[in-house]
Every structure is written in structure tokens, then in C-alpha cells.
């Protein structure tokens, strides 16, 4: 029989979509929090999909995970205690535990099924979750940050889009608790969507973070399977300036992140800068 021509489509908004030809759907379920599918694709390999949105794929996951983790981890002079909110696939944790300075990394993921399914289908992404320094908690990250004060060097928000279970992770009150949970030279980074598709969100987050943190910095990376391919990250830092850091690589085997990329990522196209400098 001829190969079937099956396609996955993510409807990114009412006017925009991305499609990949499918080899096979490996898993589908509805968890307590969201729809979850694992799909094998011809172009990007296996792909984790939550509520119809591409979370990560075998082929391009390294860009997002390295850039969310290593930019703040190389900005802080000695990050020992790190929190990841969301990120149940484990990709951010895998990058965090590459840093020898790390003594403890906590993962607060609200949906335990994401962790289980990632261990099963994406063992190369979830690998860091079994590091002895890692404490995996199936817990609401919002409650976790509220309950911790002056404790973390770095906090990373690896959320889904600002709809559904992740709405609270884009709220100003949440950033205020993140600020309290950080030590006095702490750094936080949140994934903040696409400058082409979500400029209003980026502007609002930038404003909220600027009202709380001494420094706010936006940086970019290129992620082919996310809406528009151009992706933003917003950093709030109490003391350390990312542009004065990262002169050498502290970890081995990165495929996107380098000291030159660290600096270059903060160089913004004018239309991106204009999103928040008005
Ligand atoms: N975090 C989700 C990024 C948002 C992608 N959005 C979309 N496809 N509409 C990724 C989790 C990876 N650890």
C-alpha cells in the first residue's frame, strides 16, 4: 500500500499555521490539564504536542533548551540553586545540570503525565531528570515560588503559551513572587513567544518585569517549529548584566549556545526593540 499522506497542523492563530508530514502518532491522551500527543514526523523527528501546540521536537529542541538555560546560567557568576517552572520534558534541567556549580535544581511541573511521557518517548531530552542534584516535583510552580523566599540564584519559566494552564505564569503577581524567591543577585528568564506574532504580550511582560527588576533584557533565538521561527526570552536580573558576562563557555557539548551567540542574542532588530521602547 502506498504511504499515506498524513499531516499534523498547528493552528498558531486564526490566520497562521505550521504543518509537518506525519510518520506515525505514537501516543495520545487527555491529562488532567491538557491534551498531549507524541507524533513522529519526517522533518523534525519525534515531537511533543500539548493542546495542539508544538512543545519540542527531536531536531530543534536544543536551540530552545540551550538558550533558555545557558544565557542566565552564564550571566550568574556562580549559580548553585536553580528552579525550573514547567519544563516537564526535562530539556531545561538537562542543560542546567551540565553546570558544575549547580548543587540543587528543582523542577516544578504541574502535569506529572508530561514528565512520564517524556521519559518514555524522549529519553535524550529527559536524561537530566535522574541527576542526583535534581528534585522533581509534580506541583504548581505558582505556589512553589510563593512559598520560597530569597532562595534561588536562577529561576527559569519554561511554560506553554499564555492560554490554558500557563496563564498565571505570565502574570505580574507571578513575576513579583519570582523576584521574592530569588536571592539578591538572582536572575530569571521566561520564554515570551514571537515578536512577529505576540508583540503585545512581549511589551506587557517587559513593562511588568521592568517595574520589578533592576534590569530587563530581551533576547532572541531561531526555532523553526515555533510560530514564525523567531522566539523571544525576557530576562529580569537584580544585579548581573548579561552583556558583561559569559566570556567563556562553562559547559561542554552545546550545539547553539556559544559566548558569541550569548552576546549576539541581545542585539535586536529595530522592529523588536520598538515593541517595548516607546
Ligand atoms: N515551551 C513552549 C514554547 C511555546 C511553543 N508555542 C507553540 N508551539 N505555539 C516548550 C517546552 C519545551 N521544554
Tab-separated table of C-alpha atoms and ligand atoms in Angstrom:
chain	number	residue	atom	x	y	z
A	1	UNK	CA	0.000	0.000	0.000
A	2	UNK	CA	1.245	3.457	-0.809
A	3	UNK	CA	2.461	5.613	2.080
A	4	UNK	CA	-0.427	7.646	3.480
A	5	UNK	CA	-0.105	11.363	3.189
A	6	UNK	CA	-0.941	12.352	6.780
A	7	UNK	CA	-0.188	15.837	8.074
A	8	UNK	CA	-0.126	17.491	11.505
A	9	UNK	CA	-1.206	21.124	11.557
A	10	UNK	CA	-0.754	23.509	14.468
A	11	UNK	CA	-3.194	26.359	14.156
A	12	UNK	CA	-0.999	29.076	15.648
A	13	UNK	CA	-3.728	31.682	15.471
A	14	UNK	CA	-6.796	32.220	13.282
A	15	UNK	CA	-4.604	33.206	10.312
A	16	UNK	CA	-1.449	31.158	10.692
A	17	UNK	CA	-0.428	27.514	10.846
A	18	UNK	CA	2.557	25.175	10.559
A	19	UNK	CA	2.356	21.661	9.093
A	20	UNK	CA	4.520	18.579	9.173
A	21	UNK	CA	4.049	15.287	7.379
A	22	UNK	CA	3.487	12.502	9.905
A	23	UNK	CA	5.065	9.068	10.011
A	24	UNK	CA	3.060	7.862	12.974
A	25	UNK	CA	1.161	9.020	16.043
A	26	UNK	CA	2.862	7.285	18.959
A	27	UNK	CA	0.712	8.452	21.858
A	28	UNK	CA	-2.444	10.498	22.534
A	29	UNK	CA	-4.206	11.271	25.783
A	30	UNK	CA	-6.048	13.978	27.634
A	31	UNK	CA	-4.391	14.572	31.017
A	32	UNK	CA	-5.960	16.357	33.955
A	33	UNK	CA	-4.602	19.607	32.471
A	34	UNK	CA	-4.311	19.337	28.675
A	35	UNK	CA	-4.294	17.285	25.513
A	36	UNK	CA	-0.967	15.534	24.928
A	37	UNK	CA	0.307	13.803	21.773
A	38	UNK	CA	3.608	12.345	20.690
A	39	UNK	CA	3.925	12.358	16.909
A	40	UNK	CA	6.746	11.059	14.728
A	41	UNK	CA	7.352	13.400	11.790
A	42	UNK	CA	9.521	13.108	8.681
A	43	UNK	CA	11.173	16.516	9.004
A	44	UNK	CA	11.704	17.029	12.745
A	45	UNK	CA	11.650	13.544	14.248
A	46	UNK	CA	9.517	12.894	17.315
A	47	UNK	CA	7.519	15.821	18.556
A	48	UNK	CA	5.704	16.560	21.838
A	49	UNK	CA	2.406	18.400	21.352
A	50	UNK	CA	0.312	19.934	24.172
A	51	UNK	CA	-3.179	21.243	23.417
A	52	UNK	CA	-2.333	21.128	19.708
A	53	UNK	CA	0.843	23.256	20.107
A	54	UNK	CA	4.359	22.027	19.319
A	55	UNK	CA	6.377	21.959	22.537
A	56	UNK	CA	9.554	20.357	21.362
A	57	UNK	CA	10.957	18.184	18.561
A	58	UNK	CA	13.982	15.891	18.354
A	59	UNK	CA	15.611	18.050	15.687
A	60	UNK	CA	15.336	21.589	17.070
A	61	UNK	CA	14.846	21.159	20.839
A	62	UNK	CA	18.491	22.051	21.500
A	63	UNK	CA	18.019	25.664	20.423
A	64	UNK	CA	15.263	26.466	22.914
A	65	UNK	CA	16.676	24.442	25.802
A	66	UNK	CA	20.219	25.763	25.465
A	67	UNK	CA	19.143	29.362	25.024
A	68	UNK	CA	16.666	29.447	27.907
A	69	UNK	CA	19.174	27.753	30.243
A	70	UNK	CA	22.703	28.846	29.333
A	71	UNK	CA	22.179	32.586	28.862
A	72	UNK	CA	21.173	33.169	32.523
A	73	UNK	CA	23.451	30.382	33.784
A	74	UNK	CA	26.453	32.115	32.200
A	75	UNK	CA	25.272	35.545	33.382
A	76	UNK	CA	25.257	34.500	37.053
A	77	UNK	CA	28.846	34.169	38.359
A	78	UNK	CA	28.135	31.063	40.466
A	79	UNK	CA	24.619	29.593	40.094
A	80	UNK	CA	24.107	26.945	42.781
A	81	UNK	CA	20.373	26.673	43.291
A	82	UNK	CA	18.056	26.738	40.285
A	83	UNK	CA	14.289	26.419	39.819
A	84	UNK	CA	12.555	25.437	36.589
A	85	UNK	CA	8.812	26.127	36.444
A	86	UNK	CA	7.077	23.943	33.841
A	87	UNK	CA	9.542	22.176	31.567
A	88	UNK	CA	8.282	18.668	32.364
A	89	UNK	CA	10.066	17.230	29.327
A	90	UNK	CA	13.321	17.837	31.231
A	91	UNK	CA	15.194	19.666	28.453
A	92	UNK	CA	15.997	22.715	30.567
A	93	UNK	CA	17.083	20.574	33.517
A	94	UNK	CA	19.407	18.584	31.198
A	95	UNK	CA	21.197	21.849	30.316
A	96	UNK	CA	21.219	23.141	33.946
A	97	UNK	CA	22.935	20.050	35.337
A	98	UNK	CA	25.763	20.467	32.826
A	99	UNK	CA	26.928	23.343	35.077
A	100	UNK	CA	29.353	22.055	37.732
A	101	UNK	CA	28.409	24.945	40.082
A	102	UNK	CA	24.837	23.606	40.454
A	103	UNK	CA	24.137	21.993	43.828
A	104	UNK	CA	20.375	21.714	43.535
A	105	UNK	CA	17.874	22.046	40.684
A	106	UNK	CA	14.152	21.888	41.407
A	107	UNK	CA	11.603	21.174	38.673
A	108	UNK	CA	8.037	22.285	39.474
A	109	UNK	CA	5.825	20.835	36.727
A	110	UNK	CA	2.075	20.862	37.235
A	111	UNK	CA	1.342	17.908	34.910
A	112	UNK	CA	3.044	14.692	36.005
A	113	UNK	CA	1.962	12.957	32.788
A	114	UNK	CA	4.241	15.247	30.744
A	115	UNK	CA	7.196	14.021	32.812
A	116	UNK	CA	6.236	10.342	32.434
A	117	UNK	CA	5.588	10.505	28.700
A	118	UNK	CA	8.797	12.473	28.074
A	119	UNK	CA	10.858	9.874	29.933
A	120	UNK	CA	9.283	7.201	27.754
A	121	UNK	CA	9.461	8.848	24.297
A	122	UNK	CA	12.212	11.468	24.703
A	123	UNK	CA	14.819	9.845	26.983
A	124	UNK	CA	17.558	12.025	25.423
A	125	UNK	CA	15.648	15.160	26.470
A	126	UNK	CA	14.544	13.872	29.900
A	127	UNK	CA	18.011	12.480	30.754
A	128	UNK	CA	18.886	15.184	33.311
A	129	UNK	CA	15.861	14.364	35.479
A	130	UNK	CA	17.705	11.427	37.058
A	131	UNK	CA	20.728	13.539	38.117
A	132	UNK	CA	21.089	13.252	41.931
A	133	UNK	CA	21.034	17.072	42.292
A	134	UNK	CA	17.563	17.263	40.729
A	135	UNK	CA	14.372	17.358	42.782
A	136	UNK	CA	11.373	16.669	40.514
A	137	UNK	CA	8.133	17.956	41.993
A	138	UNK	CA	4.723	17.494	40.407
A	139	UNK	CA	3.474	20.807	41.718
A	140	UNK	CA	2.025	24.179	40.774
A	141	UNK	CA	5.002	26.459	40.103
A	142	UNK	CA	2.973	29.487	41.176
A	143	UNK	CA	2.506	28.026	44.661
A	144	UNK	CA	6.152	26.907	44.773
A	145	UNK	CA	7.524	30.403	44.159
A	146	UNK	CA	5.068	31.892	46.664
A	147	UNK	CA	6.369	29.514	49.318
A	148	UNK	CA	10.079	30.238	48.797
A	149	UNK	CA	11.867	33.448	49.631
A	150	UNK	CA	15.428	34.561	48.953
A	151	UNK	CA	16.364	31.049	47.930
A	152	UNK	CA	17.238	30.722	44.241
A	153	UNK	CA	20.109	32.030	42.113
A	154	UNK	CA	18.307	31.396	38.826
A	155	UNK	CA	14.611	30.784	38.044
A	156	UNK	CA	13.535	29.695	34.549
A	157	UNK	CA	9.972	29.693	33.266
A	158	UNK	CA	9.552	27.006	30.603
A	159	UNK	CA	5.829	27.424	30.012
A	160	UNK	CA	3.319	26.711	27.288
A	161	UNK	CA	1.625	29.642	25.513
A	162	UNK	CA	-0.234	32.184	27.691
A	163	UNK	CA	-3.543	30.339	27.427
A	164	UNK	CA	-4.844	27.346	29.418
A	165	UNK	CA	-2.758	26.086	32.349
A	166	UNK	CA	0.063	28.636	31.805
A	167	UNK	CA	-1.912	31.917	32.030
A	168	UNK	CA	-0.795	32.561	35.618
A	169	UNK	CA	2.860	32.191	34.612
A	170	UNK	CA	2.612	35.405	32.563
A	171	UNK	CA	1.011	37.491	35.336
A	172	UNK	CA	2.697	40.407	37.067
A	173	UNK	CA	1.926	38.933	40.518
A	174	UNK	CA	3.793	35.793	39.495
A	175	UNK	CA	6.863	37.809	38.454
A	176	UNK	CA	6.674	39.572	41.839
A	177	UNK	CA	6.808	36.206	43.651
A	178	UNK	CA	9.650	35.106	41.383
A	179	UNK	CA	11.506	38.277	42.414
A	180	UNK	CA	10.973	37.420	46.105
A	181	UNK	CA	12.042	33.795	45.619
A	182	UNK	CA	15.366	34.925	44.122
A	183	UNK	CA	18.445	35.874	46.136
A	184	UNK	CA	19.609	39.481	45.981
A	185	UNK	CA	21.674	38.863	42.870
A	186	UNK	CA	19.226	36.421	41.277
A	187	UNK	CA	18.223	36.174	37.631
A	188	UNK	CA	15.057	34.952	35.974
A	189	UNK	CA	14.181	34.206	32.363
A	190	UNK	CA	10.779	33.414	30.853
A	191	UNK	CA	10.030	32.250	27.332
A	192	UNK	CA	7.968	35.097	25.850
A	193	UNK	CA	6.721	33.970	22.433
A	194	UNK	CA	7.230	35.517	18.980
A	195	UNK	CA	7.965	39.171	18.147
A	196	UNK	CA	6.064	38.735	14.874
A	197	UNK	CA	3.014	37.112	16.397
A	198	UNK	CA	2.884	38.304	20.012
A	199	UNK	CA	4.276	41.856	20.273
A	200	UNK	CA	1.585	42.922	22.757
A	201	UNK	CA	2.484	40.137	25.143
A	202	UNK	CA	6.208	40.937	24.862
A	203	UNK	CA	5.528	44.641	25.559
A	204	UNK	CA	3.365	43.895	28.597
A	205	UNK	CA	5.796	41.370	30.091
A	206	UNK	CA	8.705	43.754	29.510
A	207	UNK	CA	6.827	46.506	31.355
A	208	UNK	CA	5.891	44.247	34.287
A	209	UNK	CA	9.405	42.841	34.642
A	210	UNK	CA	10.949	46.341	34.398
A	211	UNK	CA	8.747	47.525	37.260
A	212	UNK	CA	10.181	44.773	39.499
A	213	UNK	CA	13.780	44.086	38.437
A	214	UNK	CA	16.826	46.404	38.259
A	215	UNK	CA	17.490	45.199	34.708
A	216	UNK	CA	15.259	43.800	31.972
A	217	UNK	CA	16.753	42.297	28.809
A	218	UNK	CA	15.119	40.680	25.801
A	219	UNK	CA	16.994	38.168	23.678
A	220	UNK	CA	16.201	36.028	20.643
A	221	UNK	CA	16.792	32.597	19.165
A	222	UNK	CA	15.677	30.862	15.965
A	223	UNK	CA	13.371	27.901	16.485
A	224	UNK	CA	11.890	26.559	13.246
A	225	UNK	CA	8.920	24.692	14.768
A	226	UNK	CA	7.594	27.573	16.919
A	227	UNK	CA	5.252	30.207	15.474
A	228	UNK	CA	7.200	32.417	12.983
A	229	UNK	CA	10.517	30.773	13.941
A	230	UNK	CA	11.759	33.881	15.768
A	231	UNK	CA	11.477	33.413	19.511
A	232	UNK	CA	11.938	35.773	22.452
A	233	UNK	CA	13.099	35.347	26.020
A	234	UNK	CA	12.702	38.017	28.706
A	235	UNK	CA	15.313	38.231	31.469
A	236	UNK	CA	14.895	40.066	34.763
A	237	UNK	CA	18.138	40.478	36.698
A	238	UNK	CA	18.663	42.001	40.136
A	239	UNK	CA	22.370	42.732	39.651
A	240	UNK	CA	24.316	40.906	36.941
A	241	UNK	CA	24.371	42.288	33.426
A	242	UNK	CA	24.233	39.557	30.756
A	243	UNK	CA	26.170	41.768	28.346
A	244	UNK	CA	29.150	41.910	30.706
A	245	UNK	CA	29.224	38.151	31.281
A	246	UNK	CA	29.859	34.885	29.505
A	247	UNK	CA	33.335	35.368	28.194
A	248	UNK	CA	33.954	31.660	28.231
A	249	UNK	CA	31.881	28.543	27.802
A	250	UNK	CA	31.390	26.764	31.138
A	251	UNK	CA	29.797	23.622	29.723
A	252	UNK	CA	30.655	21.053	27.081
A	253	UNK	CA	28.684	19.935	24.066
A	254	UNK	CA	26.362	22.810	23.224
A	255	UNK	CA	25.139	22.970	19.641
A	256	UNK	CA	23.675	26.503	19.531
A	257	UNK	CA	24.975	28.394	22.543
A	258	UNK	CA	28.462	29.918	22.383
A	259	UNK	CA	29.915	33.017	24.113
A	260	UNK	CA	29.500	34.910	20.810
A	261	UNK	CA	25.855	33.813	20.482
A	262	UNK	CA	25.288	34.883	24.110
A	263	UNK	CA	26.173	38.462	23.205
A	264	UNK	CA	24.633	38.415	19.746
A	265	UNK	CA	21.273	37.203	21.060
A	266	UNK	CA	20.753	40.585	22.778
A	267	UNK	CA	21.271	42.516	19.530
A	268	UNK	CA	17.700	43.220	18.500
A	269	UNK	CA	16.295	44.104	15.088
A	270	UNK	CA	14.863	47.615	15.280
A	271	UNK	CA	11.251	46.453	14.987
A	272	UNK	CA	11.756	44.198	18.020
A	273	UNK	CA	13.343	46.958	20.088
A	274	UNK	CA	10.451	49.213	19.167
A	275	UNK	CA	7.997	46.733	20.669
A	276	UNK	CA	8.999	47.842	24.154
A	277	UNK	CA	10.994	51.097	23.723
A	278	UNK	CA	8.266	53.652	23.173
B	1	LIG	N1	7.640	25.580	25.752
B	1	LIG	C1	6.668	26.017	24.820
B	1	LIG	C2	7.017	27.074	23.873
B	1	LIG	C3	5.806	27.588	23.159
B	1	LIG	C4	5.553	26.978	21.832
B	1	LIG	N2	4.319	27.512	21.296
B	1	LIG	C5	3.652	26.994	20.255
B	1	LIG	N3	4.100	25.991	19.593
B	1	LIG	N4	2.511	27.572	19.905
B	1	LIG	C6	8.377	24.474	25.285
B	1	LIG	C7	8.664	23.443	26.281
B	1	LIG	C8	9.953	22.777	25.933
B	1	LIG	N5	10.637	22.311	27.083
